[in-house]
Short mmCIF file of C-alpha atoms in Angstrom, two decimals:
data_model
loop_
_atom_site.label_atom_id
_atom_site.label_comp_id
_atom_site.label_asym_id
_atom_site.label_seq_id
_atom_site.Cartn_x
_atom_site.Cartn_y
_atom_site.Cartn_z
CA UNK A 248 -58.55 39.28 24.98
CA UNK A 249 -59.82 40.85 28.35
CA UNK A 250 -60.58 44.13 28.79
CA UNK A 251 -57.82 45.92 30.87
CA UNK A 252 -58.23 48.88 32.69
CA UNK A 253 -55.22 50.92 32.11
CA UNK A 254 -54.19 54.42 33.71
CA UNK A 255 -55.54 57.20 32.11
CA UNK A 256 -51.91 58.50 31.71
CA UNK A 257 -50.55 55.61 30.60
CA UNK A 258 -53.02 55.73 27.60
CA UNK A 259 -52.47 59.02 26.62
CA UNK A 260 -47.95 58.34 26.85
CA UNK A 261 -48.70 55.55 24.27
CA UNK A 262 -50.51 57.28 22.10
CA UNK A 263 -48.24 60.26 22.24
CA UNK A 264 -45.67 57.42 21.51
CA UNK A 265 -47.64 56.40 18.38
CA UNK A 266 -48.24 59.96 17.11
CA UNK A 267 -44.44 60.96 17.53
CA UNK A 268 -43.04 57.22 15.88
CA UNK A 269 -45.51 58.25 12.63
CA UNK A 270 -44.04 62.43 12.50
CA UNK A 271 -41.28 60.75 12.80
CA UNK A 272 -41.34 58.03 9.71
CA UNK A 273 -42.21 61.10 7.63
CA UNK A 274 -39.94 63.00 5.74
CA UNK A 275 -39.14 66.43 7.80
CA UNK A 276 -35.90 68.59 8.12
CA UNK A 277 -32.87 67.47 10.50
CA UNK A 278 -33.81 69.77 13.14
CA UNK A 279 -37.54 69.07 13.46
CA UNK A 280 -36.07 64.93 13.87
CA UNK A 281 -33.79 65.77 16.52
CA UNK A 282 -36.66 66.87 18.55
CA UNK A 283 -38.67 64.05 17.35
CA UNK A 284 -36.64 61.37 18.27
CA UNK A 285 -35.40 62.92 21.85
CA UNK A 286 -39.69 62.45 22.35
CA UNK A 287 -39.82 59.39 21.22
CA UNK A 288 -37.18 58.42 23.78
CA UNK A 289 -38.31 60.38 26.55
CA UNK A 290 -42.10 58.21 26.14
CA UNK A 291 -40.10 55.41 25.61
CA UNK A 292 -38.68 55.56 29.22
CA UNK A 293 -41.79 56.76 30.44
CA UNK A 294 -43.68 54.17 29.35
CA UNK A 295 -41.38 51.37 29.95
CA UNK A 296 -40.92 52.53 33.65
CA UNK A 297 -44.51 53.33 34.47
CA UNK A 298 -45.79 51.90 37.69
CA UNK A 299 -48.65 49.87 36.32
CA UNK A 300 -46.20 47.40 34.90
CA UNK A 301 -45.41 46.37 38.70
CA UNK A 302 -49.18 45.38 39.34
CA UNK A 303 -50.00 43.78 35.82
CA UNK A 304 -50.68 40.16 36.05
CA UNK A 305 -48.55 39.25 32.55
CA UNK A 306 -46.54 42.50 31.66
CA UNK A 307 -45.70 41.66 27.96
CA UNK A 308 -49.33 40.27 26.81
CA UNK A 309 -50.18 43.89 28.82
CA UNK A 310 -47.74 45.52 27.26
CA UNK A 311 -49.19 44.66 23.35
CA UNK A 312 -52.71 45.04 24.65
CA UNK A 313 -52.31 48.85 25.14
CA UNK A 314 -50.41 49.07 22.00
CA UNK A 315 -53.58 47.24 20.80
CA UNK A 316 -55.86 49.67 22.68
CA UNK A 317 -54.71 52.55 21.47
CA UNK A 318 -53.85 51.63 17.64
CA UNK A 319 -57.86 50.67 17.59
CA UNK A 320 -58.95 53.90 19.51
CA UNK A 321 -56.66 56.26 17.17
CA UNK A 322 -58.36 54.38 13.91
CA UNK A 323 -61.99 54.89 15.40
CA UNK A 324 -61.05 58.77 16.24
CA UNK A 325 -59.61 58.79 12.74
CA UNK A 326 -62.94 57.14 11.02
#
């Protein structure tokens, strides 16, 4: 896999998207998932829409190496 370069803000949506998807999978009261899933859906748009997708050479294999990116950075941050 080649290194990518991705936006600095691009980076940071995903990982908000990762961090929100696992609050989410936990067990919390109604209210508190409301709000959860109205993020999830609002950095679901925003990273589906984002402007790098128009300039990436192959948008899916892109699209998993971010997810890729930052599931690797979050478990080195973690270790």
């Amino acid at each position: 896999m080649d290194a990518i370069d991705f936006p600095d803000d691009l980076v940071q949506t995903q990982a908000a998207w990762n961090a929100t998807y696992q609050a989410l999978a936990a067990p919390r009261p109604r209210d508190t998932t409301t709000a959860l899933r109205h993020r999830l859906l609002r950095l679901s748009v925003r990273l589906w829409w984002h402007p790098y997708w128009k300039t990436a050479p192959s948008v899916p294999a892109a699209r998993t190496d971010l997810r890729q990116l930052v599931r690797a950075h979050g478990a080195v941050r973690a270790a």
